CSV table of C-alpha atoms in Angstrom, one decimal:
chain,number,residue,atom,x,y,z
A,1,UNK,CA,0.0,0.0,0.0
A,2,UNK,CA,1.4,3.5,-0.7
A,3,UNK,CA,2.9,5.9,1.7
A,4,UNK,CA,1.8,8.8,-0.5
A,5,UNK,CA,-1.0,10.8,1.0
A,6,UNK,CA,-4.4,11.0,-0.5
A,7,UNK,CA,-6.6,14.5,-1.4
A,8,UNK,CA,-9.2,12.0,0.8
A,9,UNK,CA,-6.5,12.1,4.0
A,10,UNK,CA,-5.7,15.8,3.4
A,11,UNK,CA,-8.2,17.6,1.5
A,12,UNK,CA,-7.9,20.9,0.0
A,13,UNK,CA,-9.5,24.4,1.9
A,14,UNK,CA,-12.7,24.7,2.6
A,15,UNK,CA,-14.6,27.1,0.1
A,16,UNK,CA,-15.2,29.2,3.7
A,17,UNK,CA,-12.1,29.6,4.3
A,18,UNK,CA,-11.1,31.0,1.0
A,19,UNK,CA,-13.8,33.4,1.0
A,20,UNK,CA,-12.8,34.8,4.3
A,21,UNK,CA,-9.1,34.7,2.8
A,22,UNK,CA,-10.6,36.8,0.0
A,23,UNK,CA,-12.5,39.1,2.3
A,24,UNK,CA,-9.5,39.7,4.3
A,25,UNK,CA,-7.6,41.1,1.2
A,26,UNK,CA,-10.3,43.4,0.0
A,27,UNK,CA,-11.0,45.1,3.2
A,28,UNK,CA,-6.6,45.2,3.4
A,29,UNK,CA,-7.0,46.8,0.2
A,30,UNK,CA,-9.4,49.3,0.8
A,31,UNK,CA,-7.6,50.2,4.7
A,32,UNK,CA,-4.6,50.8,2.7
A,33,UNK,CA,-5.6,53.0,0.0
A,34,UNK,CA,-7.8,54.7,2.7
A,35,UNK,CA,-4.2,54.6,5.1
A,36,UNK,CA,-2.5,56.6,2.2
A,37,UNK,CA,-5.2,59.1,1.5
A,38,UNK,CA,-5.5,60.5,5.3
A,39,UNK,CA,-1.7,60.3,5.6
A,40,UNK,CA,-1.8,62.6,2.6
A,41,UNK,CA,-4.2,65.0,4.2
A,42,UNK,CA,-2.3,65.2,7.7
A,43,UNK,CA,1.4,65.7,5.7
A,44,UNK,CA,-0.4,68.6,4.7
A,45,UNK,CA,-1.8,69.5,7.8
A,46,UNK,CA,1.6,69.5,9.8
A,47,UNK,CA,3.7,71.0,6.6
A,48,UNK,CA,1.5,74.1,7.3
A,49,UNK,CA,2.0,74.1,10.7
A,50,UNK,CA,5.9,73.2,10.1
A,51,UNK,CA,5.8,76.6,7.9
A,52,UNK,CA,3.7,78.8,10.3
A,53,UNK,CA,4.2,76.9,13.7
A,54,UNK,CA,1.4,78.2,14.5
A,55,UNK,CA,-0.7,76.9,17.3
A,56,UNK,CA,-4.5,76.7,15.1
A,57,UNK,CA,-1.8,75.0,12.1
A,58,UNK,CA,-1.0,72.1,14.8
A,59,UNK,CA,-4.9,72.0,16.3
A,60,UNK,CA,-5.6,71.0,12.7
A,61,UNK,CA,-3.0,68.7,11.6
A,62,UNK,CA,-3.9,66.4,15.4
A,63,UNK,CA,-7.5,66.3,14.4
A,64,UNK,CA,-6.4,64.9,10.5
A,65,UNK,CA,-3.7,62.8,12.6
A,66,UNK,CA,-6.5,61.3,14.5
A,67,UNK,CA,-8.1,60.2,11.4
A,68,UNK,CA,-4.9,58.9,9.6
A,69,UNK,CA,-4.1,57.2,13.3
A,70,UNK,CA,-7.1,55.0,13.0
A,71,UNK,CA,-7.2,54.5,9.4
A,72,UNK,CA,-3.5,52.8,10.1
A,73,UNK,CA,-4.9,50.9,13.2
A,74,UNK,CA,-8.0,48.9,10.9
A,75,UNK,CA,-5.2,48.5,8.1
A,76,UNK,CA,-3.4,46.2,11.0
A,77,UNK,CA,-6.2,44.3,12.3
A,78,UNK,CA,-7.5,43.6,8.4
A,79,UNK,CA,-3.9,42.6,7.4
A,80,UNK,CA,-3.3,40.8,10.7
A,81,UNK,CA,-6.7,38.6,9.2
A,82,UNK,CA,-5.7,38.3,6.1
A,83,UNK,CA,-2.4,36.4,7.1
A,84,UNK,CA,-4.2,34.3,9.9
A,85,UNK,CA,-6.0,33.2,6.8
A,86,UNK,CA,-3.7,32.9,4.1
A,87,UNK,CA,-1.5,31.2,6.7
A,88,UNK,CA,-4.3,28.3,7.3
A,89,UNK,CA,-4.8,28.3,3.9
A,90,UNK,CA,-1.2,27.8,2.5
A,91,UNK,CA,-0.7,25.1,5.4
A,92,UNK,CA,-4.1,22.6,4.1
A,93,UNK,CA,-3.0,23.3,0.8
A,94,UNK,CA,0.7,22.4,1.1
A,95,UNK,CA,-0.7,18.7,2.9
A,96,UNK,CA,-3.4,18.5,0.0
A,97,UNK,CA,-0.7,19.1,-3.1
A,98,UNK,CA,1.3,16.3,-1.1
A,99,UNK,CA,-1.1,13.8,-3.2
A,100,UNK,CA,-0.5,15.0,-6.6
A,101,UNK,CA,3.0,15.8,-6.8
A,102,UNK,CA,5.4,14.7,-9.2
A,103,UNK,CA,8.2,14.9,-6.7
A,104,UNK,CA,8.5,15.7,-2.8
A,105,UNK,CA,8.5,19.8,-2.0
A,106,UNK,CA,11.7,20.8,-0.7
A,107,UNK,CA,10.0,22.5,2.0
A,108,UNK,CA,7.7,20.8,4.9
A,109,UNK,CA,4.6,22.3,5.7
A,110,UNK,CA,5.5,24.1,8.7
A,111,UNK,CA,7.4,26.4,6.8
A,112,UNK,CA,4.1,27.6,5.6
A,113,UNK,CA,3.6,29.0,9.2
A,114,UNK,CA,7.1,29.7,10.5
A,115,UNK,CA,8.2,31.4,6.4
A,116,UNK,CA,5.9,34.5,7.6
A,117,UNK,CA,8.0,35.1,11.2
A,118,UNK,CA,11.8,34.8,10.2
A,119,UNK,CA,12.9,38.4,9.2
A,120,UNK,CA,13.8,39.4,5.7
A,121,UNK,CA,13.3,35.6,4.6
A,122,UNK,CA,9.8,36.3,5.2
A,123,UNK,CA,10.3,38.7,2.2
A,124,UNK,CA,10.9,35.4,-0.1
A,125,UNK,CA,9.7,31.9,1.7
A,126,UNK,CA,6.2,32.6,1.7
A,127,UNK,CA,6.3,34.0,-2.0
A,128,UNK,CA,8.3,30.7,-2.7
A,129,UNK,CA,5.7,28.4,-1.2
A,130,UNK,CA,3.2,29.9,-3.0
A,131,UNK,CA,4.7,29.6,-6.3
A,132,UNK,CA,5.3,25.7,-5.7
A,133,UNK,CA,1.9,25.3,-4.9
A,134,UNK,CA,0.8,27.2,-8.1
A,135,UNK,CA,3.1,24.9,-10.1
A,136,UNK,CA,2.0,21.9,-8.4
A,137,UNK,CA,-1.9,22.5,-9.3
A,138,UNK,CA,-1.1,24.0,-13.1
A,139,UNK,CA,1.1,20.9,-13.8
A,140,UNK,CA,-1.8,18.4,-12.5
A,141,UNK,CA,-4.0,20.2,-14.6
A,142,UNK,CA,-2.2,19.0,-17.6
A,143,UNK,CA,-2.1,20.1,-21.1
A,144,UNK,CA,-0.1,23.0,-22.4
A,145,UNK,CA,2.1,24.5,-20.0
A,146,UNK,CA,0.9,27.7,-18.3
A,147,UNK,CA,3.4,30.4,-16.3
A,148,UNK,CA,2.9,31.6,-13.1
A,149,UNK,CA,0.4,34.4,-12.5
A,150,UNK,CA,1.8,38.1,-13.2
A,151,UNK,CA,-1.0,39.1,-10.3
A,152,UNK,CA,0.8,36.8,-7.9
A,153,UNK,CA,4.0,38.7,-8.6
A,154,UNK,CA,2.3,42.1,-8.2
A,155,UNK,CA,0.6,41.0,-5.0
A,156,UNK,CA,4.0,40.0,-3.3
A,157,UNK,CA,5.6,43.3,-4.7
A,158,UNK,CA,2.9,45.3,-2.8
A,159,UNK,CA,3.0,42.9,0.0
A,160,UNK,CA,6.8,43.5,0.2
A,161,UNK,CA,6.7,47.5,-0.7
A,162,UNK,CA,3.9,48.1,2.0
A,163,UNK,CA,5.2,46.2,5.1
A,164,UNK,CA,8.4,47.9,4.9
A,165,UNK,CA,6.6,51.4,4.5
A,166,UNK,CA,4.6,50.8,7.5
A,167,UNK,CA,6.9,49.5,9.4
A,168,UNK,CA,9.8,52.3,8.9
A,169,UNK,CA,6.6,54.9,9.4
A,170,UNK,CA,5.8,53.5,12.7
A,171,UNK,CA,9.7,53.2,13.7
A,172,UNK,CA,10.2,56.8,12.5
A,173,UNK,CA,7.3,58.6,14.5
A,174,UNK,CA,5.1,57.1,17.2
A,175,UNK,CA,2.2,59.2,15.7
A,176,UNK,CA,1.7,61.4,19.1
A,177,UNK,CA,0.8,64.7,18.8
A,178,UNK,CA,0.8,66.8,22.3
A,179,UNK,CA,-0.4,70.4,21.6
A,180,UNK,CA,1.8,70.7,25.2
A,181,UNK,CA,4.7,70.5,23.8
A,182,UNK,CA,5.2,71.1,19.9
A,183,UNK,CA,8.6,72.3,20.0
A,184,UNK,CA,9.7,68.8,21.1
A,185,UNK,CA,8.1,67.4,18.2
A,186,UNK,CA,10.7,66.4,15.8
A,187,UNK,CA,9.5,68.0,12.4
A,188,UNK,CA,11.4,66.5,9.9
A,189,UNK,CA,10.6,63.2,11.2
A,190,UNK,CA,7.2,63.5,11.6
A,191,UNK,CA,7.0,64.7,7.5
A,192,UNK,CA,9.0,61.6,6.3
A,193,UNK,CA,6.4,59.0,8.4
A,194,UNK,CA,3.9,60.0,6.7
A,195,UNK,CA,5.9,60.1,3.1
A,196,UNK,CA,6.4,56.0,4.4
A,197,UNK,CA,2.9,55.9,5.7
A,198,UNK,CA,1.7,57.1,2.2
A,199,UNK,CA,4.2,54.6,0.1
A,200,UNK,CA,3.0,51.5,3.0
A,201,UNK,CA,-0.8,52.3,2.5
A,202,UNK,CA,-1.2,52.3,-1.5
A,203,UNK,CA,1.4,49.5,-1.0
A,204,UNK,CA,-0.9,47.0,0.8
A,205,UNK,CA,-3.8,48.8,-1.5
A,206,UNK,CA,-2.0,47.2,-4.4
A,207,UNK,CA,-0.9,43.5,-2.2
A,208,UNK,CA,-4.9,43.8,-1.3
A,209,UNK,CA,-6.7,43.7,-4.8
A,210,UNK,CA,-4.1,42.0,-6.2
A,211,UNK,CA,-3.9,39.8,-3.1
A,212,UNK,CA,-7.6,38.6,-3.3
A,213,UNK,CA,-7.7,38.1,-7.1
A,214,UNK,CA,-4.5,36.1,-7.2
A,215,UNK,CA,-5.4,33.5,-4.3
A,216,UNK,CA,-8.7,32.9,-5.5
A,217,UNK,CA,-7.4,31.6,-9.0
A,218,UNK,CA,-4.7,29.7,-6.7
A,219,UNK,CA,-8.3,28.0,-4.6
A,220,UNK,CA,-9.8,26.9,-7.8
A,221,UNK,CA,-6.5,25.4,-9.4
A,222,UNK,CA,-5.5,23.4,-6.0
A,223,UNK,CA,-9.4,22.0,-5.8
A,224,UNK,CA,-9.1,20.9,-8.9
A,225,UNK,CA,-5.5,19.6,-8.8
A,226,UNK,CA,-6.9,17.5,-6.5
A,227,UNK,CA,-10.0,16.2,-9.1
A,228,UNK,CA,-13.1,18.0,-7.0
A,229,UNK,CA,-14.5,20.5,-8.9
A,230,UNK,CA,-13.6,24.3,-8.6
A,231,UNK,CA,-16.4,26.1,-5.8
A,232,UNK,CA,-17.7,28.6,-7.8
A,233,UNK,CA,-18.1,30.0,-4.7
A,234,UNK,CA,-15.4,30.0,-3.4
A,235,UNK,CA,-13.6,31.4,-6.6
């Protein structure tokens, strides 16, 4: 009797769970565009008060800041969701592929998990894992060969570009604004965090769309790779 597990032992994602996958993305995508777009309005708010340091100047750019502030704050919790999900996802998909591939992945399925924690490699092994499995289910599906998805490569672009702006914005400047003591307020710094903030919001924006549209082509190539038909869905 084989060794070689089954889609029956491991089968492939629930259509649920590629919907909330999906759901995750769009709502990332519209946090970050909405992220960018109030960023853009307080830069402008605390460049006029840079320039006039004027006290009605800085009452105006915290009010805006309050808005960018929690603009930024839904963009984490809806990309904090979205990798919960894609997480789950890649790690039932990974054990599902196991029964249809040509060869053993050089990676075990806890890299689907652990890829997404270890920095700068998380840059690459969760883009790589992804990849496999896309090349796993196209190759099942036989007949002419197909390349990867160029939507799968603009996803991890935006994916990459927008973490690192939000993360260097948040590093930058804390995102405080005490009306008691402006002149401790470093200025300069305060401008380029929101110049990252702008780049890290239309960044996941882009990872977002792209995001959603790329992994629900992935869910309907691993269902079938695995001989069940596509959830339409789930798709």
């Amino acid at each position: 009797m084989s060794d070689t597990p089954t889609a029956t032992e491991h089968p492939a994602p629930s259509a649920s769970s590629a919907r909330w996958m999906q759901g995750a993305w769009w709502a990332t995508a519209l946090l970050g565009v909405a992220t960018a777009l109030t960023a853009l309005s307080a830069r402008d708010a605390a460049a006029a008060w840079v320039a006039s340091g004027s006290r009605p100047d800085a009452v105006d750019w915290e009010e805006l800041e309050v808005g960018a502030s929690g603009a930024m704050s839904l963009l984490a919790l809806a990309t904090f969701a979205a990798l919960v999900a894609t997480i789950a996802w890649m790690w039932h998909t990974h054990r599902h592929l196991a029964s249809v591939r040509s060869h053993p992945s050089r990676w075990g399925t806890g890299w689907t998990v652990i890829g997404w924690f270890i920095p700068v490699v998380n840059f690459v092994i969760p883009k790589v894992l992804l990849q496999e499995s896309e090349r796993v289910a196209l190759d099942a599906a036989g007949g002419p060969r197909r390349t990867l998805s160029w939507v799968g490569h603009v996803f991890w672009v935006g994916w990459v570009v927008g973490s690192i702006g939000i993360g260097v914005a948040t590093v930058v400047w804390d995102g405080t604004v005490d009306l008691a003591a402006l002149e401790s307020i470093d200025r300069s710094a305060v401008l380029d965090a929101y110049t990252w903030r702008i780049v890290g919001g239309f960044g996941l924006g882009v990872a977002g769309a792209a995001g959603a549209l790329h992994l629900r082509r992935l869910h309907r190539l691993v269902v079938a790779a695995g001989g069940a038909a596509p959830d339409d869905e789930a798709a």
